[in-house]
PDB file of C-alpha atoms in Angstrom:
ATOM      1  CA  ASN A   1      96.161  95.863 106.470  1.00 66.00           C
ATOM      2  CA  ALA A   2      94.148  97.294 109.376  1.00 76.00           C
ATOM      3  CA  GLY A   3      94.184 100.917 108.137  1.00 93.00           C
ATOM      4  CA  VAL A   4      93.540 103.285 111.042  1.00 96.00           C
ATOM      5  CA  THR A   5      92.672 101.859 114.438  1.00 96.00           C
ATOM      6  CA  GLN A   6      91.646 103.637 117.622  1.00 97.00           C
ATOM      7  CA  THR A   7      91.570 102.495 121.217  1.00 97.00           C
ATOM      8  CA  PRO A   8      89.432 102.515 123.222  1.00 96.00           C
ATOM      9  CA  LYS A   9      86.085 102.486 121.418  1.00 95.00           C
ATOM     10  CA  PHE A  10      84.130 103.784 124.394  1.00 96.00           C
ATOM     11  CA  ARG A  11      85.097 105.501 127.624  1.00 96.00           C
ATOM     12  CA  VAL A  12      83.328 107.206 130.479  1.00 97.00           C
ATOM     13  CA  LEU A  13      85.310 109.647 132.615  1.00 96.00           C
ATOM     14  CA  LYS A  14      84.523 111.746 135.623  1.00 97.00           C
ATOM     15  CA  THR A  15      85.276 115.446 135.555  1.00 97.00           C
ATOM     16  CA  GLY A  16      88.943 116.035 136.297  1.00 97.00           C
ATOM     17  CA  GLN A  17      90.161 112.593 135.291  1.00 97.00           C
ATOM     18  CA  SER A  18      92.760 112.130 132.610  1.00 96.00           C
ATOM     19  CA  MET A  19      93.058 109.711 129.722  1.00 96.00           C
ATOM     20  CA  THR A  20      94.903 109.036 126.500  1.00 97.00           C
ATOM     21  CA  LEU A  21      93.386 107.972 123.195  1.00 97.00           C
ATOM     22  CA  LEU A  22      95.608 105.946 120.928  1.00 97.00           C
ATOM     23  CA  CYS A  23      95.555 106.064 117.147  1.00 98.00           C
ATOM     24  CA  ALA A  24      97.609 103.738 114.996  1.00 98.00           C
ATOM     25  CA  GLN A  25      97.966 103.531 111.214  1.00 97.00           C
ATOM     26  CA  ASP A  26      99.754 100.985 109.090  1.00 96.00           C
ATOM     27  CA  MET A  27      99.795 102.875 105.786  1.00 96.00           C
ATOM     28  CA  ASN A  28     103.086 104.697 106.389  1.00 96.00           C
ATOM     29  CA  HIS A  29     101.311 108.050 106.206  1.00 96.00           C
ATOM     30  CA  GLU A  30     103.173 111.149 107.305  1.00 94.00           C
ATOM     31  CA  TYR A  31     100.092 113.165 108.189  1.00 94.00           C
ATOM     32  CA  MET A  32      97.832 112.351 111.100  1.00 95.00           C
ATOM     33  CA  TYR A  33      94.889 114.213 112.588  1.00 95.00           C
ATOM     34  CA  TRP A  34      92.568 114.228 115.585  1.00 96.00           C
ATOM     35  CA  TYR A  35      89.005 115.485 115.173  1.00 96.00           C
ATOM     36  CA  ARG A  36      85.993 115.729 117.405  1.00 97.00           C
ATOM     37  CA  GLN A  37      82.455 115.329 116.141  1.00 96.00           C
ATOM     38  CA  ASP A  38      79.578 116.988 117.927  1.00 94.00           C
ATOM     39  CA  PRO A  39      75.923 116.957 116.872  1.00 86.00           C
ATOM     40  CA  GLY A  40      75.155 119.575 114.240  1.00 78.00           C
ATOM     41  CA  MET A  41      78.763 120.766 114.016  1.00 79.00           C
ATOM     42  CA  GLY A  42      80.451 118.371 111.655  1.00 84.00           C
ATOM     43  CA  LEU A  43      84.047 117.472 112.428  1.00 92.00           C
ATOM     44  CA  ARG A  44      86.475 119.949 113.932  1.00 92.00           C
ATOM     45  CA  LEU A  45      90.231 119.572 113.925  1.00 92.00           C
ATOM     46  CA  ILE A  46      91.868 119.398 117.359  1.00 95.00           C
ATOM     47  CA  HIS A  47      95.543 118.786 116.537  1.00 95.00           C
ATOM     48  CA  TYR A  48      97.496 117.394 113.654  1.00 94.00           C
ATOM     49  CA  SER A  49     100.965 116.122 112.836  1.00 94.00           C
ATOM     50  CA  VAL A  50     102.966 116.378 109.626  1.00 92.00           C
ATOM     51  CA  GLY A  51     105.492 113.757 110.637  1.00 93.00           C
ATOM     52  CA  GLU A  52     107.157 111.898 113.472  1.00 94.00           C
ATOM     53  CA  GLY A  53     108.051 114.229 116.313  1.00 94.00           C
ATOM     54  CA  THR A  54     105.899 117.115 115.061  1.00 94.00           C
ATOM     55  CA  THR A  55     102.522 118.381 116.211  1.00 95.00           C
ATOM     56  CA  ALA A  56     100.447 121.490 115.565  1.00 93.00           C
ATOM     57  CA  LYS A  57      97.210 123.018 116.805  1.00 93.00           C
ATOM     58  CA  GLY A  58      93.995 122.829 114.871  1.00 90.00           C
ATOM     59  CA  GLU A  59      90.730 124.668 115.288  1.00 88.00           C
ATOM     60  CA  VAL A  60      89.840 123.527 118.825  1.00 94.00           C
ATOM     61  CA  PRO A  61      93.058 122.549 120.687  1.00 96.00           C
ATOM     62  CA  ASP A  62      92.272 123.814 124.200  1.00 96.00           C
ATOM     63  CA  GLY A  63      92.167 121.087 126.833  1.00 96.00           C
ATOM     64  CA  TYR A  64      94.012 118.555 124.676  1.00 97.00           C
ATOM     65  CA  ASN A  65      97.607 117.557 124.118  1.00 97.00           C
ATOM     66  CA  VAL A  66      99.115 115.247 121.527  1.00 97.00           C
ATOM     67  CA  SER A  67     102.294 113.377 120.840  1.00 97.00           C
ATOM     68  CA  ARG A  68     103.757 111.656 117.774  1.00 97.00           C
ATOM     69  CA  LEU A  69     106.757 109.728 119.049  1.00 95.00           C
ATOM     70  CA  LYS A  70     106.451 107.074 116.356  1.00 96.00           C
ATOM     71  CA  LYS A  71     105.338 107.621 112.798  1.00 96.00           C
ATOM     72  CA  GLN A  72     102.526 105.104 113.056  1.00 97.00           C
ATOM     73  CA  ASN A  73     101.049 106.377 116.327  1.00 97.00           C
ATOM     74  CA  PHE A  74      99.321 109.602 117.288  1.00 98.00           C
ATOM     75  CA  LEU A  75      98.183 110.014 120.890  1.00 98.00           C
ATOM     76  CA  LEU A  76      95.533 112.421 122.130  1.00 98.00           C
ATOM     77  CA  GLY A  77      95.566 113.287 125.823  1.00 97.00           C
ATOM     78  CA  LEU A  78      93.016 114.905 128.083  1.00 96.00           C
ATOM     79  CA  GLU A  79      94.749 116.083 131.251  1.00 91.00           C
ATOM     80  CA  SER A  80      91.640 117.133 133.182  1.00 96.00           C
ATOM     81  CA  ALA A  81      88.449 116.076 131.472  1.00 96.00           C
ATOM     82  CA  ALA A  82      85.455 118.407 131.369  1.00 97.00           C
ATOM     83  CA  PRO A  83      81.826 117.678 130.391  1.00 97.00           C
ATOM     84  CA  SER A  84      82.349 119.910 127.325  1.00 96.00           C
ATOM     85  CA  GLN A  85      84.756 117.269 126.027  1.00 97.00           C
ATOM     86  CA  THR A  86      81.981 114.722 125.715  1.00 97.00           C
ATOM     87  CA  SER A  87      82.148 113.888 122.028  1.00 97.00           C
ATOM     88  CA  VAL A  88      83.086 111.321 119.426  1.00 97.00           C
ATOM     89  CA  TYR A  89      86.768 111.492 118.568  1.00 98.00           C
ATOM     90  CA  PHE A  90      88.114 110.468 115.196  1.00 97.00           C
ATOM     91  CA  CYS A  91      91.683 109.934 114.173  1.00 97.00           C
ATOM     92  CA  ALA A  92      92.702 110.150 110.533  1.00 95.00           C
ATOM     93  CA  SER A  93      95.806 109.822 108.412  1.00 95.00           C
ATOM     94  CA  SER A  94      96.754 110.799 104.894  1.00 93.00           C
ATOM     95  CA  TYR A  95      99.586 110.559 102.418  1.00 91.00           C
ATOM     96  CA  SER A  96      99.539 114.348 102.009  1.00 87.00           C
ATOM     97  CA  PRO A  97      97.098 117.217 102.670  1.00 83.00           C
ATOM     98  CA  ALA A  98      95.986 117.085  99.041  1.00 83.00           C
ATOM     99  CA  TYR A  99      94.802 113.529  99.337  1.00 88.00           C
ATOM    100  CA  GLU A 100      91.919 111.886 101.116  1.00 90.00           C
ATOM    101  CA  GLN A 101      92.108 111.132 104.780  1.00 92.00           C
ATOM    102  CA  TYR A 102      91.509 107.665 106.121  1.00 94.00           C
ATOM    103  CA  PHE A 103      89.531 107.652 109.326  1.00 95.00           C
ATOM    104  CA  GLY A 104      89.511 105.346 112.307  1.00 96.00           C
ATOM    105  CA  PRO A 105      86.254 103.952 113.715  1.00 95.00           C
ATOM    106  CA  GLY A 106      85.981 106.638 116.395  1.00 96.00           C
ATOM    107  CA  THR A 107      86.013 106.768 120.194  1.00 97.00           C
ATOM    108  CA  ARG A 108      82.876 107.768 122.046  1.00 96.00           C
ATOM    109  CA  LEU A 109      83.866 109.655 125.195  1.00 97.00           C
ATOM    110  CA  THR A 110      81.448 110.724 127.900  1.00 97.00           C
ATOM    111  CA  VAL A 111      82.553 112.995 130.722  1.00 97.00           C
ATOM    112  CA  THR A 112      80.190 113.155 133.683  1.00 96.00           C
TER     113      THR A 112
ATOM    114  CA  ALA B   1      88.265 132.497 105.765  1.00 79.00           C
ATOM    115  CA  GLN B   2      87.378 129.000 104.711  1.00 86.00           C
ATOM    116  CA  LYS B   3      83.880 127.712 105.057  1.00 92.00           C
ATOM    117  CA  VAL B   4      81.698 124.875 103.830  1.00 95.00           C
ATOM    118  CA  THR B   5      77.918 125.172 103.869  1.00 96.00           C
ATOM    119  CA  GLN B   6      75.557 122.262 103.546  1.00 97.00           C
ATOM    120  CA  ALA B   7      72.208 123.969 103.803  1.00 95.00           C
ATOM    121  CA  GLN B   8      70.183 120.754 103.741  1.00 96.00           C
ATOM    122  CA  THR B   9      70.209 119.328 107.240  1.00 95.00           C
ATOM    123  CA  GLU B  10      67.998 116.351 106.504  1.00 97.00           C
ATOM    124  CA  ILE B  11      66.535 114.885 103.333  1.00 97.00           C
ATOM    125  CA  SER B  12      64.123 111.970 102.959  1.00 97.00           C
ATOM    126  CA  VAL B  13      63.442 110.267  99.659  1.00 97.00           C
ATOM    127  CA  VAL B  14      61.632 107.155  98.596  1.00 97.00           C
ATOM    128  CA  GLU B  15      63.767 104.357  97.234  1.00 97.00           C
ATOM    129  CA  LYS B  16      64.642 104.702  93.535  1.00 97.00           C
ATOM    130  CA  GLU B  17      64.241 108.473  93.577  1.00 97.00           C
ATOM    131  CA  ASP B  18      67.170 110.677  92.605  1.00 97.00           C
ATOM    132  CA  VAL B  19      68.540 113.065  95.205  1.00 97.00           C
ATOM    133  CA  THR B  20      71.063 115.911  95.111  1.00 97.00           C
ATOM    134  CA  LEU B  21      73.040 117.025  98.111  1.00 98.00           C
ATOM    135  CA  ASP B  22      74.241 120.606  97.960  1.00 98.00           C
ATOM    136  CA  CYS B  23      77.629 121.919  99.016  1.00 98.00           C
ATOM    137  CA  VAL B  24      78.781 125.524  98.811  1.00 98.00           C
ATOM    138  CA  TYR B  25      82.282 126.505  99.829  1.00 97.00           C
ATOM    139  CA  GLU B  26      84.223 129.687 100.487  1.00 95.00           C
ATOM    140  CA  THR B  27      87.943 130.199 100.128  1.00 93.00           C
ATOM    141  CA  ARG B  28      90.301 132.828  98.781  1.00 91.00           C
ATOM    142  CA  ASP B  29      92.921 130.247  97.892  1.00 90.00           C
ATOM    143  CA  THR B  30      93.309 129.414  94.231  1.00 90.00           C
ATOM    144  CA  THR B  31      94.525 125.904  94.994  1.00 90.00           C
ATOM    145  CA  TYR B  32      92.229 123.782  97.078  1.00 93.00           C
ATOM    146  CA  TYR B  33      90.669 120.340  97.236  1.00 93.00           C
ATOM    147  CA  LEU B  34      87.084 119.287  97.746  1.00 94.00           C
ATOM    148  CA  PHE B  35      85.923 116.010  99.203  1.00 94.00           C
ATOM    149  CA  TRP B  36      82.769 114.103  99.960  1.00 96.00           C
ATOM    150  CA  TYR B  37      82.634 111.616 102.828  1.00 96.00           C
ATOM    151  CA  LYS B  38      79.844 109.256 103.844  1.00 97.00           C
ATOM    152  CA  GLN B  39      79.078 108.378 107.451  1.00 96.00           C
ATOM    153  CA  PRO B  40      76.666 105.411 107.619  1.00 95.00           C
ATOM    154  CA  PRO B  41      74.784 104.537 110.815  1.00 92.00           C
ATOM    155  CA  SER B  42      77.729 102.405 111.924  1.00 91.00           C
ATOM    156  CA  GLY B  43      79.664 105.651 112.428  1.00 91.00           C
ATOM    157  CA  GLU B  44      82.804 105.304 110.341  1.00 92.00           C
ATOM    158  CA  LEU B  45      83.727 107.919 107.751  1.00 94.00           C
ATOM    159  CA  VAL B  46      84.134 106.671 104.211  1.00 94.00           C
ATOM    160  CA  PHE B  47      85.872 108.651 101.488  1.00 93.00           C
ATOM    161  CA  LEU B  48      83.819 109.063  98.301  1.00 94.00           C
ATOM    162  CA  ILE B  49      85.574 111.544  96.029  1.00 92.00           C
ATOM    163  CA  ARG B  50      88.323 114.147  95.800  1.00 92.00           C
ATOM    164  CA  ARG B  51      88.466 117.011  93.349  1.00 92.00           C
ATOM    165  CA  ASN B  52      91.129 119.701  92.980  1.00 90.00           C
ATOM    166  CA  SER B  53      90.356 123.308  92.141  1.00 91.00           C
ATOM    167  CA  PHE B  54      91.828 123.087  88.658  1.00 90.00           C
ATOM    168  CA  ASP B  55      89.679 120.195  87.553  1.00 86.00           C
ATOM    169  CA  GLU B  56      86.074 121.166  86.939  1.00 83.00           C
ATOM    170  CA  GLN B  57      85.257 118.002  85.069  1.00 82.00           C
ATOM    171  CA  ASN B  58      82.194 116.316  86.468  1.00 84.00           C
ATOM    172  CA  GLU B  59      82.520 112.737  87.569  1.00 84.00           C
ATOM    173  CA  ILE B  60      80.243 109.746  87.556  1.00 86.00           C
ATOM    174  CA  SER B  61      80.818 106.580  89.508  1.00 87.00           C
ATOM    175  CA  GLY B  62      77.985 104.118  89.210  1.00 92.00           C
ATOM    176  CA  ARG B  63      74.894 105.723  90.744  1.00 94.00           C
ATOM    177  CA  TYR B  64      76.948 108.606  92.142  1.00 95.00           C
ATOM    178  CA  SER B  65      77.827 111.796  90.293  1.00 93.00           C
ATOM    179  CA  TRP B  66      79.421 115.053  91.288  1.00 94.00           C
ATOM    180  CA  ASN B  67      79.004 118.506  89.766  1.00 94.00           C
ATOM    181  CA  PHE B  68      81.812 120.976  90.491  1.00 94.00           C
ATOM    182  CA  GLN B  69      81.195 124.594  89.474  1.00 94.00           C
ATOM    183  CA  LYS B  70      83.791 127.173  90.442  1.00 93.00           C
ATOM    184  CA  SER B  71      81.578 129.999  89.191  1.00 93.00           C
ATOM    185  CA  THR B  72      79.077 129.273  91.959  1.00 95.00           C
ATOM    186  CA  SER B  73      81.569 127.726  94.430  1.00 96.00           C
ATOM    187  CA  SER B  74      79.519 124.577  94.548  1.00 96.00           C
ATOM    188  CA  PHE B  75      80.337 120.880  94.609  1.00 96.00           C
ATOM    189  CA  ASN B  76      77.026 119.037  94.531  1.00 96.00           C
ATOM    190  CA  PHE B  77      76.529 115.296  94.869  1.00 96.00           C
ATOM    191  CA  THR B  78      73.749 113.378  93.153  1.00 96.00           C
ATOM    192  CA  ILE B  79      72.637 109.845  93.892  1.00 96.00           C
ATOM    193  CA  THR B  80      70.592 108.286  91.104  1.00 96.00           C
ATOM    194  CA  ALA B  81      68.016 105.607  91.875  1.00 97.00           C
ATOM    195  CA  SER B  82      68.628 105.817  95.609  1.00 97.00           C
ATOM    196  CA  GLN B  83      68.759 102.678  97.734  1.00 97.00           C
ATOM    197  CA  VAL B  84      68.214 102.061 101.421  1.00 97.00           C
ATOM    198  CA  VAL B  85      71.959 101.455 101.822  1.00 96.00           C
ATOM    199  CA  ASP B  86      72.523 105.074 100.804  1.00 97.00           C
ATOM    200  CA  SER B  87      70.998 106.216 104.084  1.00 97.00           C
ATOM    201  CA  ALA B  88      73.789 108.044 105.893  1.00 97.00           C
ATOM    202  CA  VAL B  89      75.140 111.439 106.803  1.00 96.00           C
ATOM    203  CA  TYR B  90      77.123 112.950 103.960  1.00 97.00           C
ATOM    204  CA  PHE B  91      79.848 115.498 104.569  1.00 96.00           C
ATOM    205  CA  CYS B  92      81.368 117.895 102.098  1.00 97.00           C
ATOM    206  CA  ALA B  93      84.861 119.125 102.993  1.00 95.00           C
ATOM    207  CA  LEU B  94      87.362 121.704 101.781  1.00 94.00           C
ATOM    208  CA  GLN B  95      91.135 121.405 102.072  1.00 91.00           C
ATOM    209  CA  THR B  96      93.214 124.505 101.484  1.00 86.00           C
ATOM    210  CA  GLY B  97      96.966 125.016 101.348  1.00 66.00           C
ATOM    211  CA  ALA B  98      97.290 124.612 105.093  1.00 57.00           C
ATOM    212  CA  ASN B  99      97.017 121.235 106.734  1.00 66.00           C
ATOM    213  CA  ASN B 100      93.374 121.678 107.490  1.00 73.00           C
ATOM    214  CA  LEU B 101      90.223 120.052 106.314  1.00 82.00           C
ATOM    215  CA  PHE B 102      87.063 122.110 106.833  1.00 90.00           C
ATOM    216  CA  PHE B 103      83.925 120.043 107.088  1.00 92.00           C
ATOM    217  CA  GLY B 104      80.383 121.109 106.466  1.00 94.00           C
ATOM    218  CA  THR B 105      77.807 120.214 109.086  1.00 94.00           C
ATOM    219  CA  GLY B 106      76.537 117.304 107.033  1.00 95.00           C
ATOM    220  CA  THR B 107      73.299 116.264 105.372  1.00 97.00           C
ATOM    221  CA  ARG B 108      71.415 113.309 106.789  1.00 97.00           C
ATOM    222  CA  LEU B 109      69.869 111.306 103.968  1.00 98.00           C
ATOM    223  CA  THR B 110      67.124 108.817 104.714  1.00 98.00           C
ATOM    224  CA  VAL B 111      65.992 106.515 101.935  1.00 97.00           C
ATOM    225  CA  ILE B 112      62.585 105.048 102.647  1.00 97.00           C
ATOM    226  CA  PRO B 113      61.880 101.593 101.219  1.00 95.00           C
TER     227      PRO B 113
END
């Protein structure tokens, strides 16, 4: 039982490049989330999904897109990376919004 | 508007001291959930406790205890007899009816041996 996994763990991009972060969970959770963590700001929700084929915007969605084609996977895309997107990205999943979220190990992204 | 305030940015204690981490929240919803998460130096986020708005009973788990008071909108976390392994950033979070979890900015706890 791996829980929530994220790939890659680290990535360096140049401004304007694109990339996709992959999140996978093996707990059969309906709800999945993408957060970014910046120093002094806690975690902020980027996008979330309440089930396969659904996505919705969170607090800071600009510059990101997501897809949930399979229940176990939640992809976060950056179409044209900007230095302001330098951050640590966490994926999470939960059984329902009322229950705790299980977090992946994070992806440290640097955009130069 | 929903908001979580953790006024203590950093706290240092000597091992075996007790320490309380404060959390104050704001919401107009009557149904909500409060959480504490721990982020050790390794970076992962670890769930510690969940409490719903209708359950004000305090909870104790080993050296950890939580005090939930709706009257003051607070959900404080106390570590008794702190240990070096308790050194981490601790986040308080609020979940309301929407699919959104609002995190505080965290309190960095350093336990000095």
